[in-house]
Coordinates of C-alpha atoms in Angstrom, one line a residue:
M1 CA 22.4 -1.1 -4.6
R2 CA 20.8 -3.6 -7.0
N3 CA 23.6 -6.3 -5.6
R4 CA 22.8 -5.6 -2.3
I5 CA 18.7 -5.5 -2.6
A6 CA 17.3 -7.0 -5.9
T7 CA 19.1 -10.4 -5.8
L8 CA 18.4 -10.8 -2.1
A9 CA 16.4 -13.7 -0.7
F10 CA 14.5 -12.1 1.8
G11 CA 13.9 -14.6 4.8
G12 CA 10.3 -14.8 5.8
L13 CA 8.8 -12.7 2.8
T14 CA 6.3 -15.2 1.0
L15 CA 4.0 -14.0 -1.8
A16 CA 2.5 -17.1 -3.2
L17 CA 1.0 -18.3 -6.2
M18 CA -1.6 -21.1 -6.3
S19 CA -1.3 -21.6 -9.9
S20 CA 0.4 -20.3 -13.2
T21 CA -1.5 -18.8 -15.7
G22 CA 1.6 -17.6 -17.9
T23 CA 2.8 -18.2 -21.2
F24 CA 5.9 -18.1 -23.4
A25 CA 7.1 -14.5 -24.4
Q26 CA 7.1 -16.0 -28.0
D27 CA 3.4 -16.4 -28.0
A28 CA 2.8 -13.2 -27.3
Q29 CA -0.2 -11.2 -29.2
T30 CA -0.5 -7.3 -29.7
G31 CA -3.5 -5.5 -29.8
G32 CA -7.2 -5.9 -28.7
T33 CA -8.8 -3.9 -25.9
L34 CA -8.6 -5.0 -22.4
R35 CA -11.6 -4.7 -20.4
V36 CA -11.4 -4.0 -16.5
L37 CA -14.4 -4.4 -14.4
G38 CA -14.6 -1.9 -11.2
T39 CA -17.2 -0.8 -8.8
A40 CA -15.7 2.5 -8.4
E41 CA -13.7 4.9 -10.7
V42 CA -10.4 5.4 -11.1
D43 CA -10.3 8.0 -8.1
R44 CA -6.9 9.7 -9.2
F45 CA -5.2 11.0 -12.2
D46 CA -2.8 12.6 -10.8
T47 CA 0.1 10.6 -8.6
V48 CA 0.5 13.6 -5.7
P49 CA -3.0 13.5 -3.6
P50 CA -3.9 10.4 -1.8
A51 CA -5.5 7.7 -3.6
T52 CA -6.2 4.2 -3.3
A53 CA -4.4 1.3 -3.5
D54 CA -6.5 0.0 -6.8
T55 CA -5.5 3.0 -8.9
G56 CA -1.7 1.3 -8.8
S57 CA -2.6 -0.6 -11.8
F58 CA -3.7 2.6 -13.5
F59 CA -0.7 4.6 -12.5
R60 CA 1.2 1.4 -13.6
A61 CA 0.1 1.9 -17.5
T62 CA 0.3 5.6 -17.6
T63 CA 3.6 6.5 -15.5
R64 CA 7.1 5.6 -14.9
Q65 CA 9.1 6.1 -11.9
L66 CA 13.0 6.4 -11.7
I67 CA 12.8 2.3 -9.8
N68 CA 9.8 -0.1 -9.5
F69 CA 9.1 -3.8 -9.9
A70 CA 8.4 -6.5 -12.2
A71 CA 5.6 -8.3 -12.7
S72 CA 6.3 -12.1 -12.1
E73 CA 5.5 -15.0 -10.7
D74 CA 8.6 -15.6 -8.7
P75 CA 8.0 -14.6 -5.3
Q76 CA 11.3 -13.1 -4.7
E77 CA 11.4 -11.1 -8.4
Q78 CA 8.0 -9.1 -7.2
I79 CA 9.6 -7.8 -4.2
A80 CA 12.9 -7.0 -6.1
P81 CA 13.6 -3.4 -7.0
Q82 CA 14.2 -2.7 -10.6
A83 CA 15.6 0.1 -13.0
D84 CA 13.1 1.7 -14.7
L85 CA 13.2 5.3 -15.9
A86 CA 16.8 4.8 -14.4
E87 CA 19.5 2.7 -16.1
T88 CA 20.2 1.1 -13.5
V89 CA 19.6 0.3 -9.6
P90 CA 22.5 2.4 -8.2
T91 CA 24.7 1.7 -5.1
A92 CA 24.5 4.1 -2.3
T93 CA 28.0 6.2 -1.8
D94 CA 28.8 8.5 1.3
D95 CA 28.0 5.9 3.7
G96 CA 24.9 5.4 2.5
L97 CA 23.8 9.3 2.0
T98 CA 24.4 9.8 -1.5
Y99 CA 22.4 8.1 -4.4
T100 CA 22.9 9.0 -8.2
F101 CA 20.9 8.3 -11.0
T102 CA 21.3 8.4 -14.8
L103 CA 18.1 8.4 -16.9
R104 CA 17.2 6.2 -19.7
E105 CA 17.4 7.8 -23.4
G106 CA 14.0 7.4 -24.9
A107 CA 11.9 7.7 -21.9
N108 CA 9.6 10.3 -23.6
W109 CA 6.8 12.7 -22.5
D110 CA 3.6 12.8 -24.6
A111 CA 3.7 16.5 -24.4
P112 CA 1.6 18.7 -26.5
D113 CA 4.3 19.8 -29.1
G114 CA 5.4 16.0 -29.4
P115 CA 7.6 13.6 -27.9
R116 CA 10.2 15.0 -25.1
Q117 CA 12.9 13.2 -23.7
I118 CA 12.5 13.2 -19.6
V119 CA 15.2 14.9 -18.1
A120 CA 16.5 15.6 -14.2
D121 CA 14.7 18.8 -13.8
D122 CA 11.4 16.7 -14.5
V123 CA 12.1 14.4 -11.4
E124 CA 13.2 17.3 -9.4
R125 CA 9.5 18.8 -10.3
G126 CA 8.0 15.6 -9.2
F127 CA 9.2 15.8 -5.5
K128 CA 8.8 19.7 -5.7
R129 CA 5.0 19.0 -5.9
L130 CA 4.9 16.9 -3.0
C131 CA 4.0 19.2 0.0
N132 CA 2.1 21.8 -2.4
P133 CA -0.2 23.4 -0.2
F134 CA -3.7 22.7 -2.1
I135 CA -3.3 19.2 -1.8
A136 CA -0.3 17.6 -0.4
A137 CA 0.7 13.7 -0.7
P138 CA 0.6 12.0 2.4
A139 CA 3.5 9.8 1.4
V140 CA 5.5 13.3 1.6
A141 CA 6.3 12.2 5.7
Y142 CA 8.7 9.6 4.1
F143 CA 11.2 12.1 2.3
E144 CA 10.5 15.5 4.3
D145 CA 13.0 14.9 7.1
L146 CA 15.2 12.2 4.8
I147 CA 16.2 14.4 2.0
V148 CA 18.5 16.9 2.8
G149 CA 16.6 20.7 2.9
F150 CA 13.2 18.8 1.9
A151 CA 11.9 19.9 5.4
D152 CA 13.0 23.7 5.1
Y153 CA 11.5 23.5 1.3
C154 CA 8.1 22.3 2.5
A155 CA 8.0 24.5 5.6
G156 CA 8.2 26.9 2.8
F157 CA 5.5 25.8 0.6
A158 CA 3.2 26.0 3.6
E159 CA 3.2 29.6 3.5
V160 CA 2.8 29.6 0.0
E161 CA -1.2 30.6 -1.1
P162 CA -3.0 27.6 -2.9
T163 CA -3.3 29.1 -6.2
V164 CA -1.7 28.0 -9.4
E165 CA 0.0 31.4 -10.1
A166 CA 1.7 31.1 -6.5
M167 CA 2.8 27.4 -6.4
K168 CA 4.2 27.4 -9.5
S169 CA 6.1 30.7 -9.1
Y170 CA 7.5 29.0 -5.8
I171 CA 8.5 25.1 -7.5
E172 CA 10.5 27.4 -10.0
D173 CA 12.0 29.5 -8.0
T174 CA 13.1 27.1 -4.9
D175 CA 15.3 24.4 -4.8
I176 CA 15.3 21.3 -2.6
E177 CA 19.0 21.4 -1.2
G178 CA 19.4 17.6 -1.3
I179 CA 18.2 16.8 -5.0
E180 CA 21.0 18.0 -7.5
T181 CA 20.5 18.0 -11.5
P182 CA 24.0 18.2 -12.7
S183 CA 22.9 17.1 -16.4
D184 CA 19.9 16.5 -18.1
D185 CA 20.3 12.9 -17.6
T186 CA 21.9 12.7 -13.6
V187 CA 19.4 13.1 -10.7
V188 CA 21.7 13.2 -7.3
F189 CA 19.9 12.5 -3.8
R190 CA 21.7 13.6 -0.6
L191 CA 20.2 12.2 2.3
N192 CA 20.9 13.5 5.9
Y193 CA 20.7 9.6 7.4
A194 CA 21.5 6.4 5.7
A195 CA 18.0 4.5 5.0
N196 CA 17.9 1.1 3.3
D197 CA 14.6 1.5 1.8
F198 CA 15.3 4.4 0.2
I199 CA 15.3 2.5 -3.2
Y200 CA 12.0 1.1 -2.3
L201 CA 10.9 4.6 -1.4
L202 CA 11.4 5.3 -5.0
T203 CA 9.2 2.8 -6.5
L204 CA 6.1 5.0 -4.9
P205 CA 3.6 6.6 -7.6
V206 CA 4.2 9.8 -5.6
T207 CA 7.7 9.9 -7.1
T208 CA 6.4 10.0 -10.9
P209 CA 8.4 12.9 -12.3
A210 CA 6.4 16.1 -13.6
P211 CA 6.4 17.7 -16.8
V212 CA 6.8 21.6 -16.7
E213 CA 2.8 22.1 -18.2
V214 CA 1.5 20.3 -15.2
L215 CA 2.0 23.7 -13.0
D216 CA -0.4 25.3 -15.1
Y217 CA -3.2 23.4 -13.5
L218 CA -4.0 22.6 -9.8
P219 CA -3.2 18.9 -8.8
D220 CA -5.7 16.5 -10.4
S221 CA -8.0 19.2 -11.3
P222 CA -10.6 19.2 -14.4
E223 CA -7.9 21.4 -15.9
Y224 CA -5.1 18.8 -15.2
R225 CA -7.2 15.8 -16.4
D226 CA -8.1 17.5 -19.4
N227 CA -4.3 18.2 -20.3
Y228 CA -3.2 15.0 -18.9
I229 CA 0.4 14.2 -20.1
S230 CA 1.5 10.4 -20.2
N231 CA 5.2 8.7 -19.5
G232 CA 3.8 5.4 -19.5
P233 CA 3.0 3.2 -22.5
Y234 CA -0.6 4.4 -22.3
T235 CA -2.3 7.7 -22.2
I236 CA -5.9 9.1 -21.6
E237 CA -8.0 8.6 -24.5
S238 CA -11.7 9.3 -22.8
Y239 CA -13.2 9.6 -19.5
V240 CA -16.8 9.7 -18.6
P241 CA -17.2 10.7 -14.7
D242 CA -18.4 7.4 -12.7
T243 CA -18.6 5.2 -15.8
Q244 CA -15.6 4.7 -17.7
V245 CA -11.7 5.5 -18.5
T246 CA -10.4 4.4 -21.6
L247 CA -6.9 4.0 -22.3
T248 CA -5.0 3.7 -25.6
R249 CA -1.3 3.9 -26.4
N250 CA 1.0 6.7 -26.0
P251 CA 2.8 7.7 -29.3
A252 CA 5.6 9.1 -27.3
W253 CA 6.7 5.4 -25.4
E254 CA 9.4 3.3 -26.7
A255 CA 9.4 0.1 -25.8
E256 CA 13.2 -0.2 -25.7
S257 CA 13.5 2.3 -23.1
D258 CA 11.2 0.3 -20.8
P259 CA 12.0 -2.7 -19.3
L260 CA 9.4 -3.5 -17.2
R261 CA 5.9 -2.9 -19.4
N262 CA 5.6 -4.8 -23.0
A263 CA 2.2 -3.2 -23.4
Y264 CA 0.9 -5.9 -25.4
V265 CA -3.3 -4.4 -25.8
D266 CA -3.7 -1.3 -28.0
S267 CA -6.4 -0.1 -25.4
I268 CA -7.7 -0.8 -21.8
E269 CA -11.0 0.2 -20.8
I270 CA -11.4 0.5 -16.9
I271 CA -15.6 0.3 -16.6
A272 CA -16.9 1.3 -13.5
G273 CA -20.4 0.8 -11.5
V274 CA -20.2 -3.3 -11.9
Q275 CA -21.4 -5.5 -8.9
P276 CA -19.0 -8.2 -7.8
D277 CA -21.1 -11.1 -8.6
A278 CA -22.0 -9.3 -12.1
A279 CA -18.1 -8.7 -12.4
M280 CA -17.6 -12.9 -12.2
Q281 CA -20.3 -13.6 -14.3
Q282 CA -19.0 -11.3 -17.3
L283 CA -15.5 -12.7 -16.4
Q284 CA -16.7 -16.0 -16.9
S285 CA -18.5 -15.5 -19.8
G286 CA -16.1 -13.4 -21.6
D287 CA -17.6 -10.1 -21.7
G288 CA -14.9 -9.0 -18.9
D289 CA -11.3 -9.5 -18.8
M290 CA -9.9 -8.7 -15.7
L291 CA -10.9 -7.0 -12.3
Y292 CA -10.1 -3.7 -10.8
D293 CA -11.3 -2.8 -7.0
I294 CA -13.4 -6.2 -6.9
N295 CA -12.5 -8.7 -4.2
V296 CA -13.2 -12.4 -5.6
P297 CA -16.3 -13.7 -3.4
P298 CA -15.2 -16.4 -1.1
V299 CA -17.9 -18.7 -2.2
T300 CA -16.6 -18.1 -5.9
V301 CA -13.4 -18.8 -4.9
Q302 CA -14.4 -22.3 -3.6
M303 CA -16.1 -23.2 -6.2
L304 CA -13.5 -22.4 -8.9
S305 CA -11.1 -24.4 -6.7
M306 CA -13.2 -27.3 -7.0
Q307 CA -13.4 -26.9 -10.6
G308 CA -9.8 -26.8 -10.6
D309 CA -10.0 -23.4 -12.6
E310 CA -6.3 -22.3 -13.6
K311 CA -7.3 -18.7 -13.7
I312 CA -7.3 -18.3 -10.3
S313 CA -4.0 -17.0 -8.0
T314 CA -3.2 -15.4 -4.7
L315 CA -0.9 -12.9 -3.7
A316 CA 0.2 -11.6 -0.1
E317 CA 1.1 -8.2 -0.4
G318 CA 1.6 -7.1 3.1
A319 CA -2.1 -6.4 4.0
S320 CA -3.5 -7.5 7.5
R321 CA -6.4 -6.7 10.2
M322 CA -6.3 -6.0 13.4
I323 CA -8.0 -4.8 16.4
W324 CA -7.0 -1.1 17.8
I325 CA -7.1 -0.6 21.3
N326 CA -8.0 2.6 22.9
T327 CA -5.4 3.6 25.5
V328 CA -5.8 7.4 26.1
S329 CA -9.3 7.1 27.3
E330 CA -10.7 7.0 31.1
N331 CA -12.9 4.7 30.4
N332 CA -13.6 1.8 32.8
D333 CA -11.2 4.1 35.1
G334 CA -8.7 4.1 32.2
A335 CA -8.5 0.0 31.9
L336 CA -7.4 -0.3 28.6
R337 CA -4.2 1.1 29.6
D338 CA -2.9 -1.7 31.8
P339 CA -1.0 -4.1 29.8
L340 CA -3.0 -7.3 31.5
V341 CA -6.1 -6.2 30.3
R342 CA -4.7 -5.6 26.3
Q343 CA -2.8 -9.2 27.0
A344 CA -6.3 -10.6 27.9
L345 CA -7.6 -9.2 24.6
N346 CA -4.9 -10.8 22.3
Y347 CA -5.6 -14.0 24.4
A348 CA -9.7 -14.1 24.0
V349 CA -9.6 -13.3 20.0
D350 CA -10.6 -16.6 17.9
K351 CA -8.3 -15.7 14.9
A352 CA -8.9 -19.0 13.0
A353 CA -13.0 -17.7 13.1
V354 CA -11.8 -14.6 11.3
V355 CA -9.7 -16.3 9.0
Q356 CA -13.1 -18.7 8.1
Q357 CA -15.2 -15.6 8.0
V358 CA -13.5 -14.0 5.1
G359 CA -13.2 -17.0 3.4
G360 CA -10.8 -19.5 4.5
P361 CA -7.0 -20.2 4.1
E362 CA -6.9 -19.1 0.9
F363 CA -8.1 -15.6 1.9
A364 CA -6.0 -15.4 5.3
T365 CA -3.6 -16.6 7.7
P366 CA -3.7 -15.9 11.6
L367 CA -1.3 -13.1 12.3
N368 CA 0.3 -13.0 15.6
G369 CA 3.0 -9.8 15.2
I370 CA 2.5 -6.3 13.6
F371 CA 4.2 -7.0 10.4
P372 CA 2.5 -9.5 8.0
L373 CA 3.2 -12.2 5.4
G374 CA 5.3 -10.5 2.2
I375 CA 7.0 -7.9 4.6
L376 CA 10.4 -7.6 5.7
G377 CA 10.3 -7.8 9.5
H378 CA 7.5 -10.7 9.5
H379 CA 8.8 -13.9 11.7
E380 CA 7.0 -16.5 12.9
F381 CA 6.4 -16.1 16.9
D382 CA 3.4 -16.2 19.3
P383 CA 3.4 -13.9 22.2
Y384 CA -0.2 -15.2 23.4
P385 CA -0.6 -18.7 21.6
T386 CA -4.3 -20.2 21.7
P387 CA -5.0 -24.0 20.8
D388 CA -5.2 -23.6 16.9
N389 CA -5.2 -20.1 17.1
Q390 CA -9.1 -20.4 18.5
G391 CA -8.8 -18.1 21.3
D392 CA -7.8 -18.9 24.9
P393 CA -10.9 -17.4 26.7
E394 CA -9.7 -19.1 30.3
R395 CA -6.1 -17.4 29.7
A396 CA -8.1 -13.8 29.1
R397 CA -10.2 -14.5 32.2
E398 CA -7.0 -15.0 34.5
L399 CA -5.3 -11.8 33.2
L400 CA -8.3 -9.7 33.8
A401 CA -8.7 -10.8 37.3
E402 CA -5.0 -10.1 38.0
A403 CA -5.7 -6.7 36.7
G404 CA -8.3 -6.1 38.9
Y405 CA -11.1 -7.2 36.7
P406 CA -12.9 -10.2 37.6
D407 CA -16.1 -9.2 36.3
G408 CA -14.8 -8.3 32.7
L409 CA -15.1 -5.2 31.3
S410 CA -17.6 -3.5 28.9
L411 CA -16.1 -2.3 25.7
K412 CA -17.5 0.0 22.8
M413 CA -16.5 -1.3 19.4
P414 CA -17.4 0.5 16.3
F415 CA -17.2 -1.1 13.0
R416 CA -17.2 0.3 9.4
N417 CA -20.8 -0.7 8.2
A418 CA -19.4 -1.8 4.6
G419 CA -18.8 -5.0 3.1
N420 CA -17.4 -7.5 5.7
G421 CA -17.2 -5.2 8.4
A422 CA -20.6 -6.2 10.4
A423 CA -20.1 -9.8 9.7
E424 CA -16.3 -9.6 10.9
A425 CA -17.3 -7.8 14.0
Q426 CA -19.9 -10.0 15.2
V427 CA -16.9 -12.7 14.9
L428 CA -14.8 -10.8 17.2
Q429 CA -17.9 -9.8 19.8
A430 CA -18.7 -13.7 20.2
S431 CA -15.1 -14.6 21.1
L432 CA -14.6 -11.6 23.3
E433 CA -17.8 -12.3 25.2
E434 CA -16.8 -15.8 25.6
A435 CA -13.2 -14.4 27.5
G436 CA -15.5 -11.8 29.7
F437 CA -15.6 -8.5 27.6
D438 CA -18.9 -7.5 27.2
I439 CA -18.8 -5.9 23.8
E440 CA -21.1 -3.2 22.4
L441 CA -21.5 -3.1 18.5
V442 CA -21.5 0.3 16.9
P443 CA -22.4 0.2 13.3
T444 CA -20.3 3.4 11.6
P445 CA -20.9 4.4 7.7
A446 CA -18.1 3.9 5.8
S447 CA -17.8 7.4 4.7
D448 CA -17.4 8.6 8.6
F449 CA -15.4 5.8 10.1
Y450 CA -11.9 6.6 9.4
P451 CA -11.9 10.2 8.5
R452 CA -14.6 11.2 11.0
L453 CA -14.3 8.8 13.7
I454 CA -11.0 7.0 14.2
T455 CA -8.6 9.2 12.7
N456 CA -10.1 12.1 15.3
F457 CA -7.8 11.5 18.1
D458 CA -10.9 13.4 20.3
N459 CA -12.9 10.9 19.7
A460 CA -10.5 8.4 21.3
L461 CA -9.6 11.1 24.3
N462 CA -13.6 11.2 24.9
G463 CA -14.0 7.8 24.9
V464 CA -16.3 7.8 21.8
W465 CA -14.6 3.9 21.0
D466 CA -12.7 1.3 23.2
L467 CA -11.9 -1.1 20.5
V468 CA -12.0 -0.9 16.6
P469 CA -11.5 -3.2 13.8
S470 CA -9.0 -1.5 11.1
G471 CA -7.0 -3.0 8.3
W472 CA -3.4 -2.0 6.8
S473 CA -1.8 -2.2 3.5
P474 CA 1.8 -0.9 3.1
D475 CA 2.8 1.6 0.5
W476 CA 5.2 -0.8 -1.8
P477 CA 5.9 -4.9 -1.2
G478 CA 8.6 -6.3 0.6
G479 CA 11.1 -4.1 1.9
A480 CA 8.1 -1.8 3.6
A481 CA 8.2 -2.4 7.9
R482 CA 9.1 1.3 7.8
S483 CA 5.5 1.5 6.0
I484 CA 3.8 -0.3 8.9
F485 CA 5.4 0.9 11.9
Q486 CA 6.0 4.7 11.5
P487 CA 2.2 5.5 10.4
Q488 CA 0.8 3.1 13.0
Y489 CA 3.2 2.7 16.0
T490 CA 5.2 6.0 16.5
Y491 CA 3.9 9.3 17.8
D492 CA 5.9 12.7 17.0
G493 CA 3.4 15.1 18.5
T494 CA 0.7 14.9 15.5
H495 CA -3.0 13.8 16.5
G496 CA -5.2 12.5 14.1
T497 CA -3.0 10.2 12.1
F498 CA -3.6 6.0 11.9
N499 CA -1.7 5.9 15.1
F500 CA -5.3 5.9 16.3
S501 CA -4.4 6.0 20.5
D502 CA -0.8 7.9 19.9
Y503 CA 1.1 4.9 21.1
N504 CA 5.0 5.0 20.9
N505 CA 7.7 3.3 22.4
E506 CA 11.0 4.5 22.4
E507 CA 13.1 1.4 22.5
A508 CA 11.3 0.0 19.6
N509 CA 12.0 3.5 17.8
E510 CA 15.6 3.3 18.5
I511 CA 16.2 -0.1 17.0
A512 CA 13.8 0.7 13.9
D513 CA 16.6 3.4 13.2
Q514 CA 19.3 0.9 13.1
A515 CA 16.7 -1.1 10.9
L516 CA 16.8 1.4 8.6
S517 CA 20.5 2.4 8.6
T518 CA 21.9 -0.7 8.4
T519 CA 23.5 -2.0 5.3
D520 CA 22.9 -5.6 5.7
L521 CA 19.6 -6.3 5.0
A522 CA 19.5 -9.9 7.1
E523 CA 20.7 -7.7 9.9
A524 CA 17.9 -5.6 9.3
E525 CA 15.4 -8.2 9.2
K526 CA 16.5 -9.2 12.5
L527 CA 16.1 -5.7 14.0
W528 CA 12.5 -5.4 12.5
N529 CA 12.0 -8.7 14.3
Q530 CA 12.7 -7.4 17.8
V531 CA 10.7 -3.9 17.0
D532 CA 7.7 -6.7 16.6
E533 CA 8.4 -8.2 19.7
I534 CA 8.9 -4.9 21.8
V535 CA 5.9 -3.7 20.4
M536 CA 3.9 -6.9 21.1
A537 CA 4.8 -6.8 24.7
D538 CA 3.1 -3.9 25.2
P539 CA 0.7 -4.5 23.0
P540 CA -1.6 -1.6 21.6
T541 CA -3.4 -4.0 18.9
V542 CA -4.6 -7.2 18.6
P543 CA -3.1 -8.6 15.3
L544 CA -6.0 -10.9 13.3
I545 CA -4.8 -12.0 10.4
S546 CA -2.7 -11.8 7.2
Q547 CA -4.7 -10.9 4.2
T548 CA -4.1 -12.7 0.4
T549 CA -6.0 -11.3 -2.1
V550 CA -7.4 -13.8 -4.8
L551 CA -6.7 -12.7 -8.4
Y552 CA -9.1 -14.2 -11.5
H553 CA -9.6 -13.2 -15.0
G554 CA -11.1 -14.0 -18.0
D555 CA -10.3 -16.6 -20.9
R556 CA -8.6 -14.2 -23.4
V557 CA -6.1 -13.1 -20.7
E558 CA -2.7 -14.8 -21.3
N559 CA 0.6 -13.9 -19.5
F560 CA -1.2 -13.0 -16.4
L561 CA 1.7 -11.8 -14.3
P562 CA 0.9 -10.2 -10.3
Y563 CA 2.4 -7.0 -10.0
A564 CA 2.9 -6.9 -6.2
A565 CA 2.7 -3.3 -6.1
G566 CA -0.8 -3.1 -7.6
G567 CA -2.3 -5.7 -5.9
N568 CA -3.1 -7.2 -9.1
G569 CA -2.4 -8.6 -12.6
D570 CA -0.2 -6.3 -14.5
W571 CA -2.4 -4.7 -17.5
T572 CA 1.2 -3.7 -19.1
N573 CA 1.8 -7.5 -19.7
V574 CA -0.9 -9.2 -20.5
W575 CA -2.0 -10.2 -24.2
L576 CA -5.3 -11.5 -25.4
N577 CA -6.1 -14.5 -27.0
R578 CA -8.1 -13.3 -29.9

């Protein structure tokens, strides 16, 4: 599959860089401590439980997977799956249903009794932990119906008591039919159906192998953290909650076994509790080197751009913003169930104003479909065109009148009352009201917005909200159309997911299945384009913007290469100019 995927020039996939800050490998310096500044601490040490996207940089340094991505300034190389623990990226056999991996020699665990080779059983054990009843991995949904026997394995695990003893016994005594380990260095996956993104799925941190020792602890428990076992170039030296995590070199890691991480620095300090303005000051003064979960403020980007600062770059990793439309409530006699009303909403919004509100074109571009820049399936089409993306209130009013609402509609729009949430909501309110919608803004605490408000289907059904601004980032870069379409735009009978109004379109589902099963990725892209157009003909959302991540680093940092799966520069490949 390496020849088919890794070298493919994906049409429509653009990960732009404003500037280049890398230098040649022969200039590399080893040693020193990389200082990474963040507002929040690293939220997970274990790859199984749900974690923020920022944690991807931590996992890059401390874990390895069968497949991963290279850190690179080349947009195509950034999204091309590369062999990591595997010797090569295999080509599927058996009509796309079988993948066989050979593990690299010298890829080791930092085990309590000394370095130990990672073996096939460790890979299988990693998958076995995904649907544990204590704290399951949300990403298990990608694998449950895909790998032969995985659904049955997870159904059995759901009946197990969430204790260390019971879970360890189940994992050790129960096999997953579709994961075979014929030898220590060979892992075979058998699939229920062909899926051309299976290789991409294996880049997810949740697929990290698991040493047998982790079965003695609950996932990500204090005991797990105190007995952390790494297979990456760095391991945890110390952890002060809410303050700092310090990583140091993993003595079991062998550079010859790792084609993706050079591990130039001796240690990495991830420092929490730093506010954005203070973090930028520290980067510019030399007291910090890189950012963790902090976005570069728009005013700072503009200043740095005017100064010609070459340490600023951008990465389009597939993040987007949209407005979700509640199509299940009885508010306004079910007006939002009418496609004409939803089309009116799409015509009404001034997307150019949203772009400016987040900082301008360095941060975002208008989006007209469900697949943003950087994702297989993104294409230039505009089903609801407006002059310069500034909205067309007259056309919106015409559609409202045609739908039977000549006097407009009153709608409730909660927003996440943190960060950019209030400012974004006010911009949206202004353009929607110009088009005949009376918008009631409802500020909602960040801690309640997703878990208690919009993922609770009862709130949609009972009309607690009509519109909600929301965001989405795929679980991996590049060929990640599944990671956008399935969680948000398909309904399998389970409420309370990120498909906030249980949207479903069988025609789109069928074409998506074809897109996943074809071995021709150019054909897959065309099929995902069709899916996009079918969904937007309904439409259940108002796409707003494709977001761009602005990256910045301090003067000491050299070889700053974007790692698309982490949305940041790669800690494991920078070195420090000392």
